[in-house]
Coordinates of C-alpha atoms in Angstrom, one line a residue:
Chain A
M343 CA -51.4 97.7 -7.6
S344 CA -52.9 101.2 -8.0
L345 CA -51.4 104.7 -7.8
G346 CA -54.6 105.8 -5.8
K347 CA -53.9 109.5 -5.2
T348 CA -50.3 109.1 -5.9
F349 CA -49.0 111.7 -8.7
Q350 CA -52.9 112.1 -9.4
N351 CA -52.4 115.6 -11.2
G352 CA -50.0 113.7 -13.6
I353 CA -46.1 113.5 -14.3
V354 CA -44.1 116.0 -16.8
I355 CA -41.4 114.3 -18.5
L356 CA -38.4 116.7 -19.2
G357 CA -36.3 115.5 -22.1
A358 CA -37.1 113.2 -25.2
G359 CA -34.1 111.1 -25.5
N360 CA -33.5 107.5 -25.0
V361 CA -34.2 107.4 -21.3
A362 CA -37.2 109.9 -21.5
T363 CA -38.6 107.7 -24.5
H364 CA -38.6 104.4 -22.9
L365 CA -39.8 105.7 -19.4
S366 CA -42.6 107.5 -20.9
L367 CA -43.9 104.7 -22.9
A368 CA -43.6 102.1 -19.8
L369 CA -45.5 104.8 -17.9
K370 CA -48.0 105.4 -20.5
K371 CA -48.4 101.4 -20.4
S372 CA -49.3 101.7 -16.8
N373 CA -51.9 104.2 -17.4
I374 CA -50.1 107.0 -15.9
N375 CA -51.1 110.7 -16.8
I376 CA -48.2 112.2 -18.4
R377 CA -49.1 115.8 -18.9
T378 CA -46.9 117.1 -21.0
I379 CA -43.0 116.1 -22.7
Y380 CA -40.8 119.2 -22.8
S381 CA -37.7 119.3 -25.2
K382 CA -35.6 122.2 -26.8
T383 CA -35.8 120.1 -29.7
A384 CA -39.5 120.5 -31.3
Q385 CA -38.7 116.9 -33.6
S386 CA -38.2 115.0 -30.5
A387 CA -40.4 116.4 -28.3
K388 CA -43.5 116.0 -31.0
S389 CA -42.1 112.6 -31.6
L390 CA -42.2 111.5 -28.3
A391 CA -45.4 113.2 -27.1
S392 CA -47.4 111.7 -30.2
K393 CA -46.1 107.8 -29.0
I394 CA -47.7 108.5 -26.0
D395 CA -50.7 110.6 -27.0
T396 CA -50.1 113.6 -24.8
N397 CA -48.9 117.5 -25.4
F398 CA -45.6 118.9 -25.8
T399 CA -43.7 122.2 -25.5
T400 CA -40.5 123.4 -26.1
T401 CA -40.6 126.2 -24.1
I402 CA -39.8 125.8 -20.3
D403 CA -42.2 128.3 -18.9
D404 CA -45.1 126.7 -20.7
I405 CA -44.9 123.4 -18.5
P406 CA -47.7 123.1 -16.4
K407 CA -47.2 124.2 -12.7
D408 CA -49.6 122.1 -11.1
A409 CA -48.2 118.7 -11.6
D410 CA -47.3 116.3 -9.3
L411 CA -44.1 115.0 -10.5
Y412 CA -41.5 116.6 -12.9
I413 CA -38.9 113.9 -14.3
I414 CA -35.8 115.2 -15.7
A415 CA -34.3 112.7 -18.2
V416 CA -31.6 115.1 -20.1
K417 CA -27.8 114.6 -20.4
D418 CA -25.9 115.0 -17.0
E419 CA -24.5 118.3 -17.9
V420 CA -27.9 120.3 -18.6
I421 CA -29.8 118.8 -15.7
I422 CA -28.4 122.1 -13.5
D423 CA -29.5 124.6 -16.4
I424 CA -33.2 122.9 -16.2
I425 CA -33.2 122.8 -12.5
R426 CA -32.5 126.6 -12.3
K427 CA -35.1 127.3 -15.1
L428 CA -38.0 125.1 -14.2
Q429 CA -40.0 127.3 -12.0
I430 CA -42.0 124.9 -9.7
K431 CA -43.3 125.7 -6.4
N432 CA -45.2 122.8 -5.5
G433 CA -44.7 119.0 -7.1
A434 CA -41.8 116.9 -6.6
V435 CA -38.9 117.1 -9.3
V436 CA -36.5 114.1 -9.9
H437 CA -33.7 113.2 -12.1
T438 CA -32.7 109.9 -13.8
A439 CA -28.5 110.0 -14.0
G440 CA -26.5 107.5 -12.5
S441 CA -23.8 110.0 -11.6
V442 CA -25.4 113.1 -10.3
S443 CA -26.0 113.4 -6.7
M444 CA -29.6 114.3 -5.3
N445 CA -27.9 117.4 -3.4
L446 CA -28.2 119.1 -7.0
F447 CA -31.7 120.0 -5.9
Q448 CA -31.0 121.6 -2.7
D449 CA -31.8 124.9 -2.0
I450 CA -33.6 125.3 -5.0
Y451 CA -36.8 122.6 -4.5
S452 CA -38.1 121.3 -1.5
T453 CA -39.2 117.9 -2.3
Y454 CA -36.7 115.7 -4.4
G455 CA -35.3 112.8 -5.5
V456 CA -34.1 110.4 -8.0
L457 CA -35.1 107.5 -10.3
Y458 CA -32.5 105.8 -11.9
P459 CA -33.2 102.8 -14.5
L460 CA -30.3 101.0 -15.2
Q461 CA -29.9 100.0 -18.8
T462 CA -28.7 100.9 -21.9
F463 CA -31.3 102.4 -23.9
S464 CA -31.7 103.1 -27.8
V465 CA -34.5 104.9 -29.2
S466 CA -35.3 102.6 -31.7
E467 CA -35.0 99.4 -29.8
D468 CA -38.0 98.1 -27.8
V469 CA -37.5 97.1 -24.0
D470 CA -39.1 95.5 -21.4
F471 CA -39.2 97.7 -18.4
S472 CA -40.4 95.1 -16.4
E473 CA -36.9 93.6 -16.1
I474 CA -35.1 96.9 -15.5
P475 CA -33.6 97.4 -12.2
I476 CA -34.7 101.0 -11.1
F477 CA -33.1 102.7 -8.0
I478 CA -34.9 105.5 -5.8
E479 CA -34.2 108.2 -3.9
A480 CA -35.9 111.0 -2.1
N481 CA -35.4 113.8 0.7
D482 CA -38.6 113.1 1.9
Q483 CA -40.3 109.8 3.1
K484 CA -43.8 110.4 1.6
L485 CA -42.0 111.1 -1.8
E486 CA -39.7 107.9 -1.5
N487 CA -42.8 106.2 -0.8
D488 CA -44.5 107.3 -3.8
L489 CA -41.6 106.9 -6.2
L490 CA -41.6 103.3 -5.1
V491 CA -45.0 103.0 -5.7
L492 CA -44.8 104.3 -9.3
A493 CA -41.5 102.5 -10.3
K494 CA -43.1 99.1 -9.2
K495 CA -46.0 99.8 -11.2
I496 CA -43.2 99.6 -14.5
S497 CA -40.5 97.7 -13.1
N498 CA -40.3 94.1 -11.0
S499 CA -36.9 95.2 -9.5
V500 CA -36.9 98.5 -7.5
K501 CA -34.6 99.7 -4.9
V502 CA -33.9 102.8 -2.4
M503 CA -30.3 103.6 -3.1
S504 CA -28.2 106.5 -1.8
S505 CA -26.5 109.0 -4.3
E506 CA -22.9 107.8 -3.1
K507 CA -23.9 104.2 -3.6
R508 CA -25.6 105.0 -7.2
T509 CA -22.6 106.4 -8.3
F510 CA -20.4 103.1 -7.8
L511 CA -23.3 101.5 -9.4
H512 CA -23.1 103.9 -12.5
L513 CA -19.3 103.3 -12.7
A514 CA -19.7 99.7 -12.6
A515 CA -22.4 99.8 -15.4
V516 CA -20.0 101.8 -17.4
F517 CA -17.4 98.9 -17.2
A518 CA -19.9 96.2 -17.6
C519 CA -22.1 97.6 -20.5
N520 CA -20.1 100.5 -22.4
F521 CA -16.9 98.8 -22.1
S522 CA -17.5 95.3 -22.6
N523 CA -19.2 96.5 -25.5
H524 CA -16.3 98.6 -27.0
M525 CA -14.2 95.2 -26.8
Y526 CA -16.8 93.9 -29.1
S527 CA -16.2 96.7 -31.2
I528 CA -12.3 96.3 -31.2
A529 CA -13.1 92.4 -32.2
S530 CA -15.3 93.5 -34.8
E531 CA -12.6 95.9 -36.4
I532 CA -9.9 93.2 -36.0
I533 CA -11.9 90.5 -37.6
D534 CA -13.0 92.9 -40.6
Q535 CA -9.2 93.3 -41.2
A536 CA -9.1 89.5 -41.8
D537 CA -12.0 89.6 -44.0
V538 CA -14.0 87.1 -41.6
S539 CA -17.5 87.9 -40.7
F540 CA -18.3 89.3 -37.1
D541 CA -20.8 86.4 -36.7
V542 CA -18.4 83.6 -36.0
L543 CA -17.6 85.5 -32.8
K544 CA -21.4 85.5 -31.8
P545 CA -21.5 82.0 -29.9
L546 CA -18.1 83.0 -28.2
I547 CA -19.7 86.2 -27.2
K548 CA -23.0 84.5 -25.8
E549 CA -21.1 82.0 -24.1
T550 CA -18.9 84.4 -22.3
T551 CA -22.1 86.2 -20.9
R552 CA -23.9 83.2 -20.2
K553 CA -20.9 82.1 -17.8
A554 CA -20.3 85.6 -16.3
I555 CA -24.1 85.9 -15.5
A556 CA -24.6 82.0 -14.3
G557 CA -21.8 82.3 -11.9
N558 CA -19.5 85.1 -11.4
P559 CA -17.1 87.0 -13.9
L560 CA -13.9 86.2 -12.2
D561 CA -14.3 82.2 -12.0
A562 CA -15.4 82.6 -15.7
Q563 CA -11.9 84.2 -16.7
T564 CA -9.9 82.2 -19.2
G565 CA -7.3 83.2 -22.0
P566 CA -3.6 84.1 -22.6
A567 CA -3.6 86.9 -19.9
L568 CA -5.0 84.7 -17.2
R569 CA -2.1 82.1 -18.3
N570 CA 0.3 84.9 -18.2
D571 CA 0.9 83.0 -21.8
Q572 CA 3.7 85.2 -23.2
Y573 CA 4.0 83.7 -26.2
V574 CA 0.5 84.5 -27.2
I575 CA 0.5 88.0 -25.6
Q576 CA 3.6 89.5 -27.3
K577 CA 2.5 87.9 -30.7
H578 CA -0.8 90.0 -30.1
I579 CA 1.0 93.0 -29.2
E580 CA 3.0 92.8 -32.5
M581 CA -0.4 92.3 -34.4
L582 CA -1.6 95.5 -33.0
N583 CA 1.5 97.8 -33.6
D584 CA -0.1 99.7 -35.9
N585 CA -2.7 100.8 -33.5
E586 CA -1.4 102.0 -30.6
D587 CA -4.6 102.5 -28.7
Y588 CA -5.7 99.1 -29.1
E589 CA -2.4 98.2 -28.2
K590 CA -2.2 100.0 -24.9
I591 CA -5.8 98.5 -24.2
Y592 CA -4.2 95.2 -24.8
R593 CA -1.2 95.8 -22.6
F594 CA -3.3 97.3 -19.7
V595 CA -6.3 94.7 -19.5
S596 CA -3.8 91.9 -19.7
D597 CA -1.8 93.0 -16.9
S598 CA -4.9 93.6 -14.9
I599 CA -6.4 90.1 -15.6
F600 CA -3.3 88.4 -14.5
K601 CA -3.2 90.8 -11.3
L602 CA -6.5 90.1 -10.5
K603 CA -5.9 86.3 -10.5
Q604 CA -2.7 87.1 -8.3
K605 CA -4.8 89.2 -6.1
K606 CA -7.6 86.4 -5.7
E607 CA -5.1 83.8 -5.1
K608 CA -3.6 85.5 -2.1
Chain B
M309 CA -22.6 61.5 -42.3
S310 CA -20.7 58.4 -41.6
L311 CA -16.6 58.7 -41.1
G312 CA -16.1 55.7 -43.5
K313 CA -12.5 55.0 -43.7
T314 CA -11.5 58.3 -42.4
F315 CA -9.5 57.9 -39.4
Q316 CA -10.8 54.3 -38.8
N317 CA -7.8 53.4 -37.1
G318 CA -8.7 55.9 -34.5
I319 CA -7.3 59.5 -32.8
V320 CA -5.2 60.0 -29.9
I321 CA -5.6 63.0 -27.6
L322 CA -2.6 64.8 -26.5
G323 CA -3.8 67.0 -23.5
A324 CA -6.5 66.9 -21.0
G325 CA -7.0 70.3 -20.0
N326 CA -10.4 72.3 -21.2
V327 CA -10.2 72.0 -24.8
A328 CA -9.1 68.5 -25.0
T329 CA -12.0 67.5 -22.5
H330 CA -14.7 69.3 -24.3
L331 CA -13.1 68.0 -27.9
S332 CA -13.1 64.5 -26.5
L333 CA -16.5 64.3 -25.0
A334 CA -17.9 65.8 -28.4
L335 CA -15.9 63.0 -30.4
K336 CA -17.0 60.3 -28.3
K337 CA -20.6 61.4 -28.6
S338 CA -20.2 61.2 -32.2
N339 CA -18.9 57.6 -31.8
I340 CA -15.6 58.4 -33.0
N341 CA -12.8 56.1 -31.8
I342 CA -10.6 57.7 -29.5
R343 CA -7.6 55.4 -28.7
T344 CA -5.8 56.9 -25.9
I345 CA -5.5 60.1 -23.9
Y346 CA -2.0 61.2 -23.2
S347 CA -1.2 64.1 -20.5
K348 CA 1.6 64.4 -18.1
T349 CA -0.7 64.7 -15.2
A350 CA -1.7 61.3 -14.3
Q351 CA -4.7 62.6 -12.5
S352 CA -6.2 64.7 -15.6
A353 CA -5.2 61.9 -17.9
K354 CA -7.2 59.4 -16.0
S355 CA -10.1 61.4 -15.2
L356 CA -10.5 62.4 -19.0
A357 CA -10.0 58.9 -20.1
S358 CA -12.6 57.6 -17.9
K359 CA -15.1 60.1 -18.9
I360 CA -14.9 58.8 -22.4
D361 CA -14.2 55.2 -21.6
T362 CA -10.8 54.8 -23.2
N363 CA -7.0 54.4 -22.2
F364 CA -4.6 56.6 -20.9
T365 CA -0.9 57.5 -20.8
T366 CA 1.6 59.5 -18.9
T367 CA 4.3 58.6 -21.0
I368 CA 4.6 60.0 -24.6
D369 CA 6.7 56.7 -25.8
D370 CA 3.7 54.8 -25.1
I371 CA 1.5 56.7 -27.2
P372 CA 0.1 53.8 -29.9
K373 CA 1.7 54.7 -33.4
D374 CA -0.7 53.2 -35.6
A375 CA -3.2 56.1 -35.1
D376 CA -4.6 58.0 -37.8
L377 CA -4.7 61.5 -36.2
Y378 CA -2.8 63.0 -33.3
I379 CA -4.7 66.1 -31.7
I380 CA -2.5 68.2 -29.7
A381 CA -4.8 70.3 -27.2
V382 CA -2.2 71.6 -24.9
K383 CA -1.0 75.2 -24.0
D384 CA 0.5 76.9 -26.8
E385 CA 4.0 77.1 -25.3
V386 CA 4.0 73.2 -24.9
I387 CA 3.1 72.5 -28.3
I388 CA 6.5 72.5 -29.8
D389 CA 7.8 70.4 -27.2
I390 CA 5.1 67.8 -28.0
I391 CA 5.6 68.0 -31.6
R392 CA 9.2 67.0 -31.3
K393 CA 8.7 64.2 -28.7
L394 CA 5.8 62.5 -30.4
Q395 CA 7.6 60.3 -32.8
I396 CA 5.1 59.4 -35.4
K397 CA 5.8 58.0 -39.1
N398 CA 2.4 57.8 -40.2
G399 CA -0.8 59.4 -39.4
A400 CA -1.5 63.2 -39.2
V401 CA -1.0 65.5 -36.6
V402 CA -2.9 68.9 -35.7
H403 CA -3.1 71.3 -32.9
T404 CA -6.0 73.3 -31.7
A405 CA -4.3 76.4 -31.0
G406 CA -5.9 80.0 -32.4
S407 CA -2.4 81.9 -32.3
V408 CA 0.0 79.1 -33.3
S409 CA 0.9 78.8 -36.9
M410 CA 0.5 75.3 -38.6
N411 CA 4.2 75.8 -40.0
L412 CA 5.0 74.4 -36.6
F413 CA 4.8 71.0 -38.0
Q414 CA 7.0 71.7 -41.1
D415 CA 9.9 69.6 -41.4
I416 CA 9.0 67.4 -38.6
Y417 CA 5.6 65.7 -40.1
S418 CA 4.5 65.1 -43.7
T419 CA 0.9 65.4 -42.8
Y420 CA -0.3 68.0 -40.6
G421 CA -3.0 70.8 -39.6
V422 CA -4.9 72.5 -37.3
L423 CA -8.6 72.2 -35.8
Y424 CA -9.5 75.0 -33.7
P425 CA -12.5 75.4 -31.7
L426 CA -13.5 79.0 -31.1
Q427 CA -15.0 79.2 -27.6
T428 CA -14.2 79.7 -24.1
F429 CA -14.2 76.4 -22.2
S430 CA -14.3 75.3 -18.5
V431 CA -13.5 71.8 -17.5
S432 CA -16.7 71.8 -15.3
E433 CA -19.3 73.2 -17.6
D434 CA -21.1 71.5 -20.1
V435 CA -21.0 72.7 -23.8
D436 CA -23.1 72.0 -27.0
F437 CA -20.3 71.4 -29.3
S438 CA -22.7 71.8 -32.4
E439 CA -22.7 75.3 -31.9
I440 CA -19.1 76.0 -31.6
P441 CA -17.3 77.0 -34.9
I442 CA -14.4 75.0 -35.9
F443 CA -11.6 76.3 -38.2
I444 CA -9.5 73.9 -40.3
E445 CA -6.3 74.0 -41.9
A446 CA -3.9 71.3 -43.4
N447 CA -1.0 71.0 -45.7
D448 CA -2.6 68.6 -47.8
Q449 CA -5.8 68.2 -49.9
K450 CA -7.1 64.7 -48.4
L451 CA -6.3 65.6 -44.9
E452 CA -8.1 69.1 -45.0
N453 CA -11.0 67.0 -46.6
D454 CA -10.9 64.4 -43.7
L455 CA -10.8 66.9 -41.2
L456 CA -13.7 69.0 -42.6
V457 CA -15.9 65.5 -42.4
L458 CA -14.7 64.9 -38.6
A459 CA -15.4 68.5 -37.5
K460 CA -18.7 68.5 -39.3
K461 CA -19.8 65.3 -37.2
I462 CA -19.4 67.7 -34.4
S463 CA -20.2 71.0 -35.3
N464 CA -22.4 72.7 -37.4
S465 CA -20.4 75.7 -38.3
V466 CA -17.1 74.3 -39.9
K467 CA -14.7 76.6 -42.0
V468 CA -11.3 76.3 -43.6
M469 CA -9.1 79.3 -42.7
S470 CA -5.5 80.0 -43.1
S471 CA -2.8 80.1 -40.0
E472 CA -2.7 84.0 -40.8
K473 CA -6.5 84.8 -40.7
R474 CA -7.0 82.5 -37.8
T475 CA -4.5 84.5 -35.7
F476 CA -6.4 87.6 -36.3
L477 CA -9.5 85.5 -35.2
H478 CA -7.9 84.7 -32.0
L479 CA -6.9 88.1 -31.6
A480 CA -10.5 89.5 -31.9
A481 CA -11.6 86.5 -29.7
V482 CA -9.4 87.7 -26.9
F483 CA -11.1 91.1 -26.8
A484 CA -14.4 89.9 -27.6
C485 CA -14.5 87.1 -24.8
N486 CA -11.6 87.7 -22.4
F487 CA -11.3 91.3 -22.3
S488 CA -15.2 91.8 -22.1
N489 CA -15.2 89.4 -19.1
H490 CA -12.6 91.6 -17.5
M491 CA -15.0 94.6 -17.6
Y492 CA -17.5 92.5 -15.6
S493 CA -15.0 91.5 -13.3
I494 CA -13.9 95.1 -12.9
A495 CA -17.6 96.2 -12.5
S496 CA -17.9 93.2 -10.1
E497 CA -15.1 94.8 -7.7
I498 CA -16.4 98.1 -7.9
I499 CA -20.2 97.1 -6.8
D500 CA -18.8 95.1 -4.3
Q501 CA -17.3 98.3 -2.8
A502 CA -20.6 99.8 -2.7
D503 CA -22.3 96.5 -1.0
V504 CA -24.6 96.0 -4.1
S505 CA -24.9 92.7 -5.6
F506 CA -23.8 92.3 -9.0
D507 CA -27.1 90.5 -9.6
V508 CA -28.6 94.4 -10.4
L509 CA -26.1 94.3 -13.4
K510 CA -26.9 91.2 -15.0
P511 CA -30.3 92.7 -17.1
L512 CA -27.9 95.5 -18.2
I513 CA -25.2 92.9 -19.2
K514 CA -27.7 90.8 -20.9
E515 CA -29.3 93.4 -22.9
T516 CA -25.7 94.9 -23.9
T517 CA -24.7 91.7 -25.7
R518 CA -28.2 91.2 -27.2
K519 CA -27.7 94.6 -28.8
A520 CA -24.4 93.9 -30.4
I521 CA -25.2 90.4 -31.2
A522 CA -28.5 91.2 -33.0
G523 CA -27.0 94.7 -34.8
N524 CA -23.6 95.2 -34.6
P525 CA -21.5 96.8 -31.7
L526 CA -20.3 99.9 -33.2
D527 CA -24.2 101.1 -33.4
A528 CA -25.0 99.6 -29.7
Q529 CA -22.5 101.6 -28.1
T530 CA -23.8 104.2 -25.6
G531 CA -22.3 106.1 -22.6
P532 CA -20.6 108.9 -20.9
A533 CA -17.4 108.1 -23.3
L534 CA -19.6 108.1 -26.4
R535 CA -21.0 111.4 -25.4
N536 CA -17.8 112.7 -24.4
D537 CA -19.7 113.6 -21.3
Q538 CA -16.6 115.1 -19.4
Y539 CA -18.6 115.9 -16.2
V540 CA -19.2 112.3 -15.8
I541 CA -15.7 111.0 -16.9
Q542 CA -13.8 113.3 -14.7
K543 CA -16.0 112.1 -11.7
H544 CA -15.3 108.3 -12.6
I545 CA -11.5 108.9 -12.7
E546 CA -11.7 110.4 -9.5
M547 CA -13.6 107.5 -7.9
L548 CA -10.8 104.9 -9.3
N549 CA -7.8 106.9 -8.1
D550 CA -7.1 104.4 -5.7
N551 CA -6.8 101.7 -8.5
E552 CA -4.2 103.1 -10.9
D553 CA -4.8 100.2 -13.3
Y554 CA -8.7 100.5 -13.4
E555 CA -7.9 104.4 -13.7
K556 CA -5.7 103.9 -16.7
I557 CA -8.1 101.1 -18.1
Y558 CA -11.1 103.8 -18.1
R559 CA -9.0 106.5 -19.4
F560 CA -7.9 104.6 -22.5
V561 CA -11.4 102.7 -22.9
S562 CA -12.9 106.0 -23.2
D563 CA -10.6 107.8 -25.3
S564 CA -10.7 104.7 -27.7
I565 CA -14.6 104.7 -27.8
F566 CA -14.8 108.4 -28.5
K567 CA -11.9 108.2 -31.2
L568 CA -13.8 105.2 -32.9
K569 CA -17.0 107.1 -33.0
Q570 CA -15.3 110.2 -34.5
K571 CA -13.8 107.6 -37.4
K572 CA -17.1 106.0 -38.1
E573 CA -18.4 109.6 -38.7
K574 CA -15.9 110.5 -40.9

């Protein structure tokens, strides 16, 4: 698939963090013309620009005005600032945020949209972008088509999705990724206390994930909370009584597991 | 490695649930002599006994008295009942529970211990027992050695661990396995509401687990809570306001993520 005339005047990336980095690397790999990297932080802008062999600027007014697409990949709360300061007459503007509505662009730009890659990125870790689902939205049919063509060059899983649905997707991702990871972190803290290596939990973590993905997580649930095994639950709560936060999480998550089971059985 | 004279008079399995089933299958595969399966539920006892081609009984008094080892693999709260009813003069008695102290056997038996496999089992799913860590404890050096020999026949990862440490291990496992799985379940419920398939979250879940296992979960943490991104956090809390339990979990886990970050930075 060729981009053809789509975005032939190139793309500007605004941001140089995790998402900006991995997206830029994937676009570069697909021979897409990235004109400039913009970031307030010179070090980050320079580092990313050198990785993909392009220019960078730390001055928003110096961004080329004639690119076809401006991708804003910055922290959610900074997006609105960038949108206001970026003085673009032509060209489309998109952001990459899960929880930010496309309507943020309204009344400021004529052609705009969203390109949301659903993944947990770390700057230092390579990712295979082809496996990352990308969700597209645009205020205009031509841009939607163009974004689909672009996204399909870097990912095998591209869908059009409204801002409202994308917000739910992002909320679900926070539970599935950020919160499940925090459960691992708490496990790691607890097991450290007993001078046991976190390594012994790794086969268990792998198997938990495998089961949740192969079937569905509701059917894969096990443990004292599901059995409402108060003997174990009370013992665990006692063990956590020097850490009020973990004790609360233990109580609420255990309650929630048992309630979801009862709801399912109805 | 041969068992030699270890447990040559065979093993009795008490229980026919998830742990009993997978343990029995693994022992059978290593040609270990399982004399009898005991379960109060005839159907379960019969089903497991036929899988490993042995006898079963639903009457605790009919259990052979001359076996070398009795493995109690039942729900935690039932263990003490079984311990009291099982009239064994010779032979060692062990349980398979993470959170139950070995001292439960004290004053009732002379030779006793624990054989705790750390994994999440479902009756219908095959497991590769060789990858499952097994934790051993015994009140007597000979039994400890014998249990080590036995466990090493079915698993590549066998360690001796005290009851106290094992309790911490079990608590850590509840967070790492049961609670992380519940985070997937909540994600699944949320994404259902938006009519989006849970499948789109699977690459994210896989990557989250891969990162936590490859490095450590504290370094792998990402998301709005870590950044203390109140714009997103408040929006998510609003979205959850029809489900008090999920809203609470969102608040407490988000707080805990940020606090752990601050603690780490100190």
